[in-house]
Amino acid sequence: MLPFNIEEHTISDNTILTIIDIMQIDEEAKSILDENFVLICEGDSGAGLSTVKTHVKNLYSTKNEEWIMGATAEFFIHLYIRLTGFKQECLFLNLEENSIKKGFDGYYSKDGLEWLMESKAGSTQSKNVSHAGKVTLAMSDLSAKISGRDKSGKKELPNNPWREAYAHASQYDVGTAANIRKNIKKLSDDFTNGKFRSIEEFNTMPCGTVFLSGAWSQPDHDDIRKNIEQISDKLKGKQVHAICVTHRSTELFVKYIESE
């Protein structure tokens, strides 16, 4: 059950678009958040909901608004993807303390396929922010990580994103299948040895979230769809699932993690 307003559109033979509106966290949404919160953050750790909420609340209290936007956007992407039947092969919380930074923002599996997710977020208080712009940036970042280069294509990346993805997938509480771990480990070893891949070899989920300033203003879904169609040549992957989210504010999630 999906507690938010959601539309899906076919963009091309290999690309679909999901548009999500998060206007409020009502009792139905709160119940679904409660059911999934620990699993998204820590996997099947057995930790209590209140304990994990306290951990995330304490983490949020040390961060600036830009970080909070990015983290909140990523959390709700994880929630949506889980609710549509994907297996989350990573943790929202990083293995290092006080961070959510990972090799990829998300790694998922479904029906024998593996997917890479990258999430970018912005606020309407920023100049010229758009869902399509954030999706394009997410796609660019994914492509750069896979190729082993920065976005200019000139400088090698210092970190191996596959190694970090493997570390997450290898956590017992994530429950990743052995064949998926083996695949990620092979990709990690290849990356270390300078054997890089092309983004077209992978299934991708570039995601763009726009936060409003607190008052809800209904986004034009037709405009969002048309804007994604206009950048469809930049969306790379075997299969592509672009996700565009509009949030009323980060305060919705902050109030949730602060609630009992």
PDB file of N, CA and C in Angstrom, residues 60 124 141 156 183 185 256:
ATOM      1  N   TYR A  60      20.364  13.908  12.688  1.00  0.00           N
ATOM      2  CA  TYR A  60      19.807  15.100  12.036  1.00  0.00           C
ATOM      3  C   TYR A  60      20.174  16.375  12.797  1.00  0.00           C
ATOM      4  N   THR A 124      12.768  24.823  -3.543  1.00  0.00           N
ATOM      5  CA  THR A 124      12.215  25.872  -4.401  1.00  0.00           C
ATOM      6  C   THR A 124      12.786  27.240  -4.044  1.00  0.00           C
ATOM      7  N   ASP A 141      25.966  11.592 -11.961  1.00  0.00           N
ATOM      8  CA  ASP A 141      26.758  11.047 -10.864  1.00  0.00           C
ATOM      9  C   ASP A 141      26.875   9.529 -10.966  1.00  0.00           C
ATOM     10  N   GLU A 156      40.333  10.464 -12.174  1.00  0.00           N
ATOM     11  CA  GLU A 156      39.888   9.215 -11.584  1.00  0.00           C
ATOM     12  C   GLU A 156      39.293   9.459 -10.201  1.00  0.00           C
ATOM     13  N   ASN A 183      28.435 -10.943  -7.246  1.00  0.00           N
ATOM     14  CA  ASN A 183      28.446 -10.043  -8.391  1.00  0.00           C
ATOM     15  C   ASN A 183      29.042  -8.688  -8.026  1.00  0.00           C
ATOM     16  N   LYS A 185      31.074  -8.056  -5.547  1.00  0.00           N
ATOM     17  CA  LYS A 185      32.507  -8.237  -5.241  1.00  0.00           C
ATOM     18  C   LYS A 185      33.333  -8.285  -6.526  1.00  0.00           C
ATOM     19  N   TYR A 256       8.188  13.565  12.367  1.00  0.00           N
ATOM     20  CA  TYR A 256       7.956  12.120  12.522  1.00  0.00           C
ATOM     21  C   TYR A 256       9.041  11.482  13.368  1.00  0.00           C
TER      22      TYR A 256
END
